[in-house]
Short mmCIF file of C-alpha atoms in Angstrom, two decimals:
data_model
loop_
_atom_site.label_atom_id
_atom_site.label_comp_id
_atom_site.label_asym_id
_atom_site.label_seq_id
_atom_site.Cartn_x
_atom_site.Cartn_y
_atom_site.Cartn_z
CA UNK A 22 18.76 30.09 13.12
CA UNK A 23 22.35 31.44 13.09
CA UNK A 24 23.74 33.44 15.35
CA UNK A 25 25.99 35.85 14.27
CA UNK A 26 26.09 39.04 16.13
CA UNK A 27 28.06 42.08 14.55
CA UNK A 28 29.76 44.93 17.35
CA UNK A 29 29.70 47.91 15.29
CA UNK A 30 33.06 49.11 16.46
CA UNK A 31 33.99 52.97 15.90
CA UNK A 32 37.18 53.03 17.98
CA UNK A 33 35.80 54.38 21.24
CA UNK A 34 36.74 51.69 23.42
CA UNK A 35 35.62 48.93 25.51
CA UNK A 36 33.59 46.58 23.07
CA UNK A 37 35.06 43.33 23.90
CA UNK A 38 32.76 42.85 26.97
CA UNK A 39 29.89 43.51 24.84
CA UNK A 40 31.39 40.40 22.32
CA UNK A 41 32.59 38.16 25.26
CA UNK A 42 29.10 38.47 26.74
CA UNK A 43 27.47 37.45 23.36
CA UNK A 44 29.92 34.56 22.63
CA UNK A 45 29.04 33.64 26.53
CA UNK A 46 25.46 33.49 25.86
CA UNK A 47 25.53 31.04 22.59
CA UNK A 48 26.19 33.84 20.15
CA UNK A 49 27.77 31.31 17.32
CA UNK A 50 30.21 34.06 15.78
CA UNK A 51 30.57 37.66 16.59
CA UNK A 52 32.53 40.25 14.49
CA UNK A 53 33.58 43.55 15.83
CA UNK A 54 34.27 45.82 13.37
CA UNK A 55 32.99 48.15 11.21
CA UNK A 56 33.36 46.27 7.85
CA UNK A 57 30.38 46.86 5.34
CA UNK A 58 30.07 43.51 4.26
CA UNK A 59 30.50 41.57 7.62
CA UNK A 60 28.47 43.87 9.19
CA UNK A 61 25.34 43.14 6.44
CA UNK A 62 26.25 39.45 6.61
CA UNK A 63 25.16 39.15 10.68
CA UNK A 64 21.95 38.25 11.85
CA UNK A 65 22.18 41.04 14.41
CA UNK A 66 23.59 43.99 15.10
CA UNK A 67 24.91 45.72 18.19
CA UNK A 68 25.31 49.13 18.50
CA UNK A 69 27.86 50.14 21.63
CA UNK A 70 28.99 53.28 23.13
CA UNK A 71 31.34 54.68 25.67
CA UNK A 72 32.57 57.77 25.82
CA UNK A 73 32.33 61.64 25.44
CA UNK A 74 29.47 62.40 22.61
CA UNK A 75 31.30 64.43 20.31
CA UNK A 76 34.28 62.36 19.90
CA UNK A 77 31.83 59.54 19.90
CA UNK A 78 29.75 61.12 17.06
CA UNK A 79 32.54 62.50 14.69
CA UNK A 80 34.32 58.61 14.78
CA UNK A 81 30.39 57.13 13.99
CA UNK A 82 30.38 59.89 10.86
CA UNK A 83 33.76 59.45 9.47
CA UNK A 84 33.76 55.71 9.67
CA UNK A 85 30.53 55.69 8.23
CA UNK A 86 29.06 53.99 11.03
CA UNK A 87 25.83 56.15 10.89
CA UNK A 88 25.20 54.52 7.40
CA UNK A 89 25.90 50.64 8.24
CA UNK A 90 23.13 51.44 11.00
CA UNK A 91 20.84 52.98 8.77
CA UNK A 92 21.66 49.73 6.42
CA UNK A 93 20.45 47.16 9.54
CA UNK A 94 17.96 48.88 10.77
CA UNK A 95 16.04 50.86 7.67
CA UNK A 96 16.52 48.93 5.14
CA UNK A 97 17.81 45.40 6.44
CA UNK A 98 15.20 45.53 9.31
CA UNK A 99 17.71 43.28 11.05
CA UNK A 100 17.17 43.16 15.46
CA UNK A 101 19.62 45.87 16.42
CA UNK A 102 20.83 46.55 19.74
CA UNK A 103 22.16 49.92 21.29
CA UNK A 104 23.58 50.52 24.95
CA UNK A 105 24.53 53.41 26.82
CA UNK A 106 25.97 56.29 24.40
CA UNK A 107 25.01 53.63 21.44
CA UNK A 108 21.68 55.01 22.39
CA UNK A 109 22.35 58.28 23.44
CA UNK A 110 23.80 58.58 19.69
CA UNK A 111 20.73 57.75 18.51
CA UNK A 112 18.84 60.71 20.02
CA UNK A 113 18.31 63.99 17.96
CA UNK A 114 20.41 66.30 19.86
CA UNK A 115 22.61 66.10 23.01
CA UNK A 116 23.85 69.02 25.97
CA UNK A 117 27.08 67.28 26.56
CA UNK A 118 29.87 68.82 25.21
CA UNK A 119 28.00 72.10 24.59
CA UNK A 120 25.89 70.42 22.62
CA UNK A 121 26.26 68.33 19.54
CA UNK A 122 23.70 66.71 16.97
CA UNK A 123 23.32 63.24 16.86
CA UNK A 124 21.89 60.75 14.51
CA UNK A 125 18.26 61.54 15.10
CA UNK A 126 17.04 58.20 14.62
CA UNK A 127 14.81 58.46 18.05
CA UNK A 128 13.63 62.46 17.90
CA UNK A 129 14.51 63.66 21.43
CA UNK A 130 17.14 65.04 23.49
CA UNK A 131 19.90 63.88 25.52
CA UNK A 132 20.18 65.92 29.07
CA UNK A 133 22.79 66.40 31.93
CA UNK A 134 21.14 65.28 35.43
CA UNK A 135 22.30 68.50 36.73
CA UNK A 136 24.61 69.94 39.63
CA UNK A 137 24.66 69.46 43.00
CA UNK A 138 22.04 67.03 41.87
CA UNK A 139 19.28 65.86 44.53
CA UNK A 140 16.33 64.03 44.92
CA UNK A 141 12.47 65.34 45.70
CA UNK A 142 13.60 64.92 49.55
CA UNK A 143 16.72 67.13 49.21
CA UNK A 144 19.21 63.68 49.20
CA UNK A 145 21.96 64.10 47.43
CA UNK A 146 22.92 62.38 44.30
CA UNK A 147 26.19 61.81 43.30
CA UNK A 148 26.56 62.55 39.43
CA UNK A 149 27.15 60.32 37.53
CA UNK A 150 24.69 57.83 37.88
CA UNK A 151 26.95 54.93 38.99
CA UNK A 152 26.44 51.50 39.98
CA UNK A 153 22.96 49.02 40.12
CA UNK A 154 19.80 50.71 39.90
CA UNK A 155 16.30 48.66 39.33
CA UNK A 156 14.77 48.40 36.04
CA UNK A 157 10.84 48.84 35.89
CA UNK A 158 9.59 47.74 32.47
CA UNK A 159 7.03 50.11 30.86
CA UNK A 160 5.44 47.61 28.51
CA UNK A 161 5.90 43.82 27.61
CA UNK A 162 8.64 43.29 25.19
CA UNK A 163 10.66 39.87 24.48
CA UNK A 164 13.76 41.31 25.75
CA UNK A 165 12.36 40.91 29.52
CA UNK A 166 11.92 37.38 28.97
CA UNK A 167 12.97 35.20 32.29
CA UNK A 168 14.17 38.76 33.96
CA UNK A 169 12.49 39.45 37.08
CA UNK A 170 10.42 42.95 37.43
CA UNK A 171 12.86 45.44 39.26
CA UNK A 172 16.39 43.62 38.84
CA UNK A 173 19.02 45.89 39.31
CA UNK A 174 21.64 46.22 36.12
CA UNK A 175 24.40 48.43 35.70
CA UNK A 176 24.54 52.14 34.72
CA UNK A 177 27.18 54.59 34.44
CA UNK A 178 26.06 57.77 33.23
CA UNK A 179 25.85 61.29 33.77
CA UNK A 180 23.29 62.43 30.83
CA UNK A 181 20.03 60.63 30.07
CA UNK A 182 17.55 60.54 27.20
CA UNK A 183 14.14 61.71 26.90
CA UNK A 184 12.49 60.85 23.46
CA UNK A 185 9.86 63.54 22.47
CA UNK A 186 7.04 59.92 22.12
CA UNK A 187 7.07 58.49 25.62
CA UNK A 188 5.08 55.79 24.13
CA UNK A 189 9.23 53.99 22.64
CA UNK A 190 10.53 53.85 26.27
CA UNK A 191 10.56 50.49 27.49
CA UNK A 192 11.89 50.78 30.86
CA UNK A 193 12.42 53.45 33.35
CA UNK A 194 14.75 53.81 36.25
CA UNK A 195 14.54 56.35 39.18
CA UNK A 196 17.03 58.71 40.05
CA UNK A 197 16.03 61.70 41.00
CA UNK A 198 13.59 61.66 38.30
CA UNK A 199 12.00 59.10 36.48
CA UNK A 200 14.85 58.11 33.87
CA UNK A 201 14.24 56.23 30.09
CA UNK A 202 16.01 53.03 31.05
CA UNK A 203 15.38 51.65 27.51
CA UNK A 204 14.07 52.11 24.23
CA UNK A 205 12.19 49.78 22.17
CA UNK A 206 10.84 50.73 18.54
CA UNK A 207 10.24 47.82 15.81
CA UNK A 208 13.11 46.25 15.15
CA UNK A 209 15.13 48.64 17.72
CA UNK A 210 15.96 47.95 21.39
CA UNK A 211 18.06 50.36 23.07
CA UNK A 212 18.96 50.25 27.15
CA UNK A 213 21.01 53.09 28.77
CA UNK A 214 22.09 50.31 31.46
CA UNK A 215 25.27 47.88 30.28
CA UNK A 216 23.73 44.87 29.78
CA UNK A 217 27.06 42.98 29.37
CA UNK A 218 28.19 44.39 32.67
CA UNK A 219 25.11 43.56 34.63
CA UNK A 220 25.71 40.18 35.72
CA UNK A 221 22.67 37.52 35.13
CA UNK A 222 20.20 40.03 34.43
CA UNK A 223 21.87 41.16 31.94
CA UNK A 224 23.61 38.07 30.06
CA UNK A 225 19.46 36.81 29.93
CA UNK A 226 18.75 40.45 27.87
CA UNK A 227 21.67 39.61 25.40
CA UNK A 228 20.57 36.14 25.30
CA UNK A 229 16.84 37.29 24.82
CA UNK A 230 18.50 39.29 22.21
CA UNK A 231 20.36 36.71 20.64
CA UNK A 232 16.64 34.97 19.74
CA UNK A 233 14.62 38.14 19.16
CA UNK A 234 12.83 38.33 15.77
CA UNK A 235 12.81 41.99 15.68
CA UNK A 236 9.37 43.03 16.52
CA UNK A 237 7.57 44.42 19.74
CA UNK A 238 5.51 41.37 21.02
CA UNK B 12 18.01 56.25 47.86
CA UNK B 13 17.90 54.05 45.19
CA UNK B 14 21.25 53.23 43.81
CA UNK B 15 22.33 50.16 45.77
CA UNK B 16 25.76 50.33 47.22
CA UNK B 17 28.31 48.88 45.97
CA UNK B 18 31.08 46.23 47.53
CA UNK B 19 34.35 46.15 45.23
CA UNK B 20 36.76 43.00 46.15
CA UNK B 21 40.20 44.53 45.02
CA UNK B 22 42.73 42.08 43.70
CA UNK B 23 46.42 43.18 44.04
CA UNK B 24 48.34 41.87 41.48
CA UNK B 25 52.30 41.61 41.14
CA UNK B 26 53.74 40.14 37.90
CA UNK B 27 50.60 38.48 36.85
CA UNK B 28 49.81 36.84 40.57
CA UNK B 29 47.67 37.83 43.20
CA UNK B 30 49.19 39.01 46.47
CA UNK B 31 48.62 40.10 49.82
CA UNK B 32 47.21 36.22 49.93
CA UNK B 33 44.42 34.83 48.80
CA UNK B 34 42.85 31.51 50.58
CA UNK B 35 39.53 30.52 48.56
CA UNK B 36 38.36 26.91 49.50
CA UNK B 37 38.21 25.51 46.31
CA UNK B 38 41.00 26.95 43.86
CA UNK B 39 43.71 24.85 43.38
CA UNK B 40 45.82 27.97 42.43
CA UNK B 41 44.84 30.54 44.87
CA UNK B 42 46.83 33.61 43.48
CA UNK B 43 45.29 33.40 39.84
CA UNK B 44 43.79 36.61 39.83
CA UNK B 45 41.50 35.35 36.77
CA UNK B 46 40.09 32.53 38.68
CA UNK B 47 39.53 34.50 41.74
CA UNK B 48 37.59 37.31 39.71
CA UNK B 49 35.94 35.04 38.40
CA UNK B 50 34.84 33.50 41.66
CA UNK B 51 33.75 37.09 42.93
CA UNK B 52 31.85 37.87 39.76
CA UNK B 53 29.32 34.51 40.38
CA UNK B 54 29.53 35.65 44.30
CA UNK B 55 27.71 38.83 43.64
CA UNK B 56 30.39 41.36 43.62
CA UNK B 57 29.13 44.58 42.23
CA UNK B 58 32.94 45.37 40.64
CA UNK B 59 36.05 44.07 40.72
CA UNK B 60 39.44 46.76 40.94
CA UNK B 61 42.64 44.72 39.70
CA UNK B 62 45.35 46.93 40.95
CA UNK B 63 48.58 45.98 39.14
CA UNK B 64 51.67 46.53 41.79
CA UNK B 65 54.57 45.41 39.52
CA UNK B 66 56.58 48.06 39.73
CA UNK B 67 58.67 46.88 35.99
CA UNK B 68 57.25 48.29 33.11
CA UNK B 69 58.41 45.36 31.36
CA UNK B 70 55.53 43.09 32.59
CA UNK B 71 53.29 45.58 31.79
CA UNK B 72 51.93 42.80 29.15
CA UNK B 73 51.30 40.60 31.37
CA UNK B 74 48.91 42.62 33.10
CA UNK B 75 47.29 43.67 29.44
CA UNK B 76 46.32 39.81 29.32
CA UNK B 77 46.03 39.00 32.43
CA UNK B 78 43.12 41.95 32.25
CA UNK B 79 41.73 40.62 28.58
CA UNK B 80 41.45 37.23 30.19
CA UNK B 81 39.16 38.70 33.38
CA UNK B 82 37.38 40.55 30.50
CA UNK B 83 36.55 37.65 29.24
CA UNK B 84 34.53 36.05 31.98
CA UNK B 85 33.86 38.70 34.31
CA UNK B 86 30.74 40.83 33.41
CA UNK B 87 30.36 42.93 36.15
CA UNK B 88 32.53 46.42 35.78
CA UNK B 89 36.12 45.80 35.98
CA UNK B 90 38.58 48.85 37.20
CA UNK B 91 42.20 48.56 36.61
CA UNK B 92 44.64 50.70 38.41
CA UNK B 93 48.77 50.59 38.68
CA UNK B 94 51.03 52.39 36.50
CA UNK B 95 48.67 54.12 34.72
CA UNK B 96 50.53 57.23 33.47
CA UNK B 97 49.28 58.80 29.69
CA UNK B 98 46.48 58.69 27.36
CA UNK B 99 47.70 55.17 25.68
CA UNK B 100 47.87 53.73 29.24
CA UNK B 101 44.40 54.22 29.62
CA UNK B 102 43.41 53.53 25.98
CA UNK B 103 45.40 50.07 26.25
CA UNK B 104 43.88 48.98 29.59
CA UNK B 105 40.36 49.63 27.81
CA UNK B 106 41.08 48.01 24.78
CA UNK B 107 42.24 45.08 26.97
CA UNK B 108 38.27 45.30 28.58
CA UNK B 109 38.61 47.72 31.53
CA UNK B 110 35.64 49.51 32.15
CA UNK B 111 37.77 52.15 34.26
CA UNK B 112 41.00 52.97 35.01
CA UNK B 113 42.39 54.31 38.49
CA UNK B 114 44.57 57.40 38.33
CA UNK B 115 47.20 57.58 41.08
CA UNK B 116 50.54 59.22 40.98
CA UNK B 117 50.25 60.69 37.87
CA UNK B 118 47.35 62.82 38.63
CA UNK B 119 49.67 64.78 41.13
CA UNK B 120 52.37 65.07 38.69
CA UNK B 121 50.86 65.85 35.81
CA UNK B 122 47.01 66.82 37.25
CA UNK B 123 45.17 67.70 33.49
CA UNK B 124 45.86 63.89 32.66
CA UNK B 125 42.92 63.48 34.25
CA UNK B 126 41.10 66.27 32.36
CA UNK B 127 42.07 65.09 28.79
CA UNK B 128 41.16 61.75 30.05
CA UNK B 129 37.98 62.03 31.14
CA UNK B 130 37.30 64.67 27.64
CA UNK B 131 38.64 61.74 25.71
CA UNK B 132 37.38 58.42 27.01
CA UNK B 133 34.60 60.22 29.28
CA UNK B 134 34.28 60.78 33.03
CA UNK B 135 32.89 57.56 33.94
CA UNK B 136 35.53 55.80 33.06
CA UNK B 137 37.91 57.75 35.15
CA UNK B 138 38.82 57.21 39.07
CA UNK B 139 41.07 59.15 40.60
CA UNK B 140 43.15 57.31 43.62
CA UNK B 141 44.21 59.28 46.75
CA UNK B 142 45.91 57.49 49.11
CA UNK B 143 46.13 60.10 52.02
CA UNK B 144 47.55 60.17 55.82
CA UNK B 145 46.80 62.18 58.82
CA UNK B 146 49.10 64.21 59.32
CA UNK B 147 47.67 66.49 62.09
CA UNK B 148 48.41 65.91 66.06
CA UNK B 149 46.61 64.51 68.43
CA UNK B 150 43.57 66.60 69.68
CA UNK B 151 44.18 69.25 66.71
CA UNK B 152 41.95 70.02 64.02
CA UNK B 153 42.15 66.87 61.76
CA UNK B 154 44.31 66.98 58.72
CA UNK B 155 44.76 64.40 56.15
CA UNK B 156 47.36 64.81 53.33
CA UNK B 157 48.24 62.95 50.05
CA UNK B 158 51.06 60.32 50.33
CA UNK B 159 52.73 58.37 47.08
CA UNK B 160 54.91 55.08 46.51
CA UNK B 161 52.79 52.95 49.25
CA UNK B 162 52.26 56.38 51.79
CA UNK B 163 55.89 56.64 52.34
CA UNK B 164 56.61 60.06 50.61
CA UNK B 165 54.39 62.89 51.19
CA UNK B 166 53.29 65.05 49.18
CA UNK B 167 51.73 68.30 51.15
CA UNK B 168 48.83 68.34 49.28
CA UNK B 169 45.42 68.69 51.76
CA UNK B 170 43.23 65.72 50.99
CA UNK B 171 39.77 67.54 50.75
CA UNK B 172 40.75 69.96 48.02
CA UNK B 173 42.76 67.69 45.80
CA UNK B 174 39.35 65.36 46.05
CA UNK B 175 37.51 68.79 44.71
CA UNK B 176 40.00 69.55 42.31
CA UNK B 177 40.00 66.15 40.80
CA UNK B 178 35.85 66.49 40.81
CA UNK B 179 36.44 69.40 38.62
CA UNK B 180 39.12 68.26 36.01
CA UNK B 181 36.40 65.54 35.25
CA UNK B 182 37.34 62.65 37.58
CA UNK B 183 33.83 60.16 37.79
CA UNK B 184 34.91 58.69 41.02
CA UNK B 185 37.31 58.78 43.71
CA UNK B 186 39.16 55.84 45.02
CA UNK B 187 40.31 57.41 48.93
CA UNK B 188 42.59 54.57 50.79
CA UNK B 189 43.65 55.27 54.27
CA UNK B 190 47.64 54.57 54.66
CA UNK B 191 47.02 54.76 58.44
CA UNK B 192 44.57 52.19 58.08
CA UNK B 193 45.20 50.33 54.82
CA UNK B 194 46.12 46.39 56.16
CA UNK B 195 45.49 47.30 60.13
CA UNK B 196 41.74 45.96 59.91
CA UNK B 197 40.44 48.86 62.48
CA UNK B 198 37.75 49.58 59.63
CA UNK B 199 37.84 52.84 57.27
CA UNK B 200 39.26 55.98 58.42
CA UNK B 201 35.74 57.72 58.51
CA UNK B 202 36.40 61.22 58.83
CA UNK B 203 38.40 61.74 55.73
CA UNK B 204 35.82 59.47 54.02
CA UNK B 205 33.16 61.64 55.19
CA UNK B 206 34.56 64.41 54.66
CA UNK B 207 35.52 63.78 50.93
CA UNK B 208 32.15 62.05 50.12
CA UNK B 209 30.93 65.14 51.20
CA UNK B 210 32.73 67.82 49.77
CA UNK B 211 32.14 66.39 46.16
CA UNK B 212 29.63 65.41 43.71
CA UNK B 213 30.80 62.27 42.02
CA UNK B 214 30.65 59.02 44.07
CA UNK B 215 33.69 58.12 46.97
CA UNK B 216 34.60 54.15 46.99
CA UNK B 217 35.96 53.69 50.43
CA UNK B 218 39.31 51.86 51.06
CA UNK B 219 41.71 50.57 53.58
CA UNK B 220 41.42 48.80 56.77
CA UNK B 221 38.42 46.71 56.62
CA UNK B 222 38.42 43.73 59.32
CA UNK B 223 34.87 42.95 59.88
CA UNK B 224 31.40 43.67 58.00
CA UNK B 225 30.37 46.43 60.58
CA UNK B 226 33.35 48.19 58.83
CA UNK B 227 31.88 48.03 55.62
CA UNK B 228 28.28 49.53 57.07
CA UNK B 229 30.08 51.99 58.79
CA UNK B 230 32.41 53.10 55.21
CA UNK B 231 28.66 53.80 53.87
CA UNK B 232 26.38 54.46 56.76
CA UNK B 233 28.93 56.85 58.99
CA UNK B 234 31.47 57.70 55.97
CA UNK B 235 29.27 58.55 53.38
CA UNK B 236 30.67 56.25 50.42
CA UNK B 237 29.18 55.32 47.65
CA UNK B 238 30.96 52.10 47.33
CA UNK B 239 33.01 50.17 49.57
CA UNK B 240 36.48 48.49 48.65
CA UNK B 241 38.28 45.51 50.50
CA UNK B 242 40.79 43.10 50.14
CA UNK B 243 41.96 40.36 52.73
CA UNK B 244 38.22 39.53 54.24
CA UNK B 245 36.81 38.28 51.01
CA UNK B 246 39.89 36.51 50.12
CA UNK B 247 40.61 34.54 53.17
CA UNK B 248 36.99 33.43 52.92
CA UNK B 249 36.45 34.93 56.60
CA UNK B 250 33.45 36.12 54.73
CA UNK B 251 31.39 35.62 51.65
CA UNK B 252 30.25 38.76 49.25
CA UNK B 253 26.76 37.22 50.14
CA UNK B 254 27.11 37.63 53.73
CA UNK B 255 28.52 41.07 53.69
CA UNK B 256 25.43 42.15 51.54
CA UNK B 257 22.71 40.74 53.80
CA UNK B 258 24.74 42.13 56.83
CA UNK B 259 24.80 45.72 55.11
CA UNK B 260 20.83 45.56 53.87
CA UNK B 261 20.44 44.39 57.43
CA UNK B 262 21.20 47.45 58.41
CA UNK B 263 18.77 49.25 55.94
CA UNK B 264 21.62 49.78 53.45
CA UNK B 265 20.33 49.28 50.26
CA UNK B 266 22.22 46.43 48.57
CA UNK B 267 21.80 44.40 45.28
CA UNK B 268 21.16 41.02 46.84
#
C-alpha cells in the first residue's frame, strides 16, 4: 500500500509537526499544501488546525479548503484525519469569537469551558485545557490499536465539541465535565488532543492511521 | 485533578549553542541544543522551552533552524522564547514548528502585542514571561515587581496585576521566573508563584531556582503551578526527568509517568 499522507495546509500555522510525525512513523511521502491535485493524489488526508476559529474558517473558505475535504471524504471516501480546531472546524457552529459557522460536517456545537472554570468539587481549572490528560475510548476503533486504555496525550484548548449524536465520539476526556476527546464516523477520525505532540501514544495513532482502511472496525 | 503536571526542561540557547552548561553522559557534543531536546523528548519531558539569548538579530536564523531541526524530532510541545517582538516574530517561530512562543519585553512595551497575538494565532499558543523581583523590605508586606534585560532594570510594574492584565489581553499561560532566585538553587520563590497562580485563570509554569526535586513538588504542591520549569538539574544529569516524576507522583502529584 502507499503511503502518502496529504496536510491540508490553510496558512494557520504549525503543520510541520503534524508532517514530521507522519514521515517519522513510515509515512512514504507527505505533501502539505493545499493543491487540488496533490491533495486527490494521497492515500490520506490530514486535516490540522491551530488557531482562533474565525480566522481559521475564512482561510479554509477562501482557499477552498472546505471543498478538497468534501472531495476526500464525500466523494473520495479516502481515511481522513482532523485534530484540534481541524475538528472543531468540522462542527456546525462555534461560541468562539462571538460565534461563527463552521463546516457542519459533524452537526453539533463547539463551546467555551467557561470562567472561573471548576470542577464538581469546587477545584479550580485553569482555562485552557493545557497539558496531558487521559484518553478513555468510548468504543473499539483501529486507531487505538497497541495504545494502552487511559494514556495521557496532549491537549491545548479552551473550547470543546459536543456533536448533537453521542453515538460518533470515540473518546472522552475529563475536565470538569466529561469532554469528546475524539470523533470517529466512517471514513472520519477526528481527536481534539495533538496526536503529533503526544509523544508515543500519539506517534502509534498516526501510525494506526497511516494503515487504517477507513472504516469503524 | 486530572491534568497531570507538567515538568518543562528549558534549554538556553546563545548563537545556536546551549549554555548555562549542559553535561549529559552520552553526547559527544553536549551544547547541541537539538540533540539534547531530543534526549529530553525520549526521557519523558512533557515540553521543552528553547529560550534563544543571542542578543544579535543577525543570528536570528540560526535560531529559525536550529528550532525547525527540534521540530523535526521532538513531538512533545515545543515553546520558543527570546527576541520575540511583532506579529512575524511569532508567525516565523511557528512556521519554523513552535507550538508557542514566550512574550517577554515586548509585552511591557508594547502590551496589545499580546492581544493581537493571541486574536491571530490563538491564546494557546501565547505565554507571557515575567521575570519579577522583590522589591519590598524585610518584614513588610511582600512586593514583587517586573524586571527586564536579565532583572537588572526595573520596571515598577507590581507583579500580580501585570499577571491579570496579561490573563485578560488573551495570554494562555504565564511563564513567572524569580530573578532573586533564578541560578541560586534555593527552589522557586513560592509566594509570588502562589500568588500569581492564584490570581489568574490560565495555567502558571514555575521558574527559577530549582536545586533539588522537593523544589519542583513544592513549585506545584505549595506554589500552585501548573507546570514546573528548570534548567541546570536535568542537564548536569544530577537527575533524570524519570526520577523527578516518580518523586513528584510520590508525593500524590499527579504526573504522566
Amino acid at each position: 500500500m502507499t503511503q502518502r499522507v496529504a496536510v491540508i495546509d490553510y496558512g494557520m500555522g504549525n503543520l510541520h509537526s503534524v508532517a514530521s510525525a507522519m514521515e517519522h512513523v513510515g509515512a512514504a511521502e507527505v505533501i502539505v499544501g493545499h493543491d487540488h491535485d496533490a491533495i486527490r493524489a494521497a492515500d490520506r488526508v490530514i486535516f490540522p488546525g491551530v488557531g482562533g476559529i474565525r480566522d481559521c474558517m475564512s482561510a479554509i473558505r477562501d482557499l477552498g479548503c472546505d471543498q478538497l475535504l468534501d472531495q476526500a471524504l464525500r466523494i473520495d471516501k479516502k481515511p481522513v484525519l482532523a485534530i484540534c480546531v481541524g475538528m472543531q472546524a468540522l462542527m456546525t457552529r462555534s461560541e468562539e469569537n462571538d460565534g461563527v459557522a463552521c463546516l457542519d460536517t459533524i452537526p453539533g456545537q463547539v463551546v467555551f469551558f467557561g470562567e472561573h472554570y471548576q470542577d464538581a468539587s469546587n477545584e479550580r481549572l485553569k482555562v485552557p485545557h493545557m497539558g496531558w490528560n487521559k484518553v478513555a475510548p468510548a468504543k473499539p476503533h483501529p486507531l487505538w490499536h497497541g495504545i494502552e486504555t487511559g494514556a495521557r496525550f496532549y491537549f491545548v484548548h479552551s473550547y470543546h465539541v459536543v456533536p448533537d449524536d453521542p453515538d460518533v465520539i470515540a473518546a472522552h476526556f475529563e475536565y470538569g465535565l466529561t469532554g469528546c476527546a475524539a470523533i470517529a464516523r466512517g471514513n472520519l477520525f477526528a481527536t481534539q488532543f495533538h496526536p503529533e505532540k503526544s509523544h508515543q501514544s500519539g506517534l502509534q495513532l498516526l501510525k494506526n492511521f497511516l494503515t487504517w482502511d477507513g472504516t469503524c472496525s | 485533578m486530572p491534568l497531570a503536571k507538567r515538568i518543562i526542561p528549558c534549554l538556553d540557547v546563545d548563537q545556536g549553542r546551549v549554555v548555562k552548561g549542559v553535561n549529559f553522559v552520552g553526547i559527544r557534543d553536549a551544547g547541541d541544543p537539538v540533540e539534547i531536546a531530543r534526549r529530553y523528548n525520549e526521557a519523558g519531558a512533557d515540553e521543552i522551552t528553547f529560550l534563544d539569548i543571542t542578543a544579535s538579530h543577525e543570528e536570528r536564523a540560526t535560531t529559525v533552524h536550529t528550532v525547525e531541526q527540534i521540530a523535526r524530532e521532538v513531538f512533545i510541545p515545543l515553546t520558543v522564547g527570546g527576541g520575540i517582538r511583532s506579529l512575524p516574530d511569532i508567525r516565523t517561530m511557528l512556521n519554523a514548528g513552535a507550538d508557542k512562543v514566550s512574550i517577554n519585553s515586548a509585552a511591557i512595551d508594547h502590551p496589545e502585542l499580546v492581544a493581537d497575538a493571541a486574536a491571530r494565532f490563538g491564546s494557546q499558543c501565547i505565554v507571557v514571561a515575567i521575570d519579577v523581583k522583590r522589591v519590598s523590605a524585610e518584614g513588610a508586606s511582600a512586593r514583587y515587581e517586573l524586571f527586564t534585560h536579565g532583572g537588572r532594570k526595573p520596571t515598577g510594574i507590581e507583579a500580580v496585576s501585570w499577571a491579570k492584565k496579561m490573563a485578560q489581553l488573551g495570554a494562555g499561560e504565564l511563564l513567572l521566573t524569580s530573578m532573586d532566585r533564578d541560578g541560586t538553587r534555593n527552589g522557586f520563590e513560592l509566594v509570588i508563584t502562589r500568588a500569581i497562580a492564584d490570581a489568574v485563570d490560565i495555567p502558571v509554569i514555575a521558574s527559577g531556582g530549582v536545586g533539588a526535586l522537593q523544589h519542583l513538588a513544592d513549585g506545584v504542591t505549595r506554589g500552585g503551578a501548573d507546570a514546573v520549569l528548570a534548567a541546570s538539574i536535568f542537564h548536569f544529569g544530577e537527575y533524570t526527568i524519570g526520577e523527578a516524576k516518580e518523586f513528584m507522583s510520590g508525593q500524590g502529584i499527579t504526573m504522566r509517568l
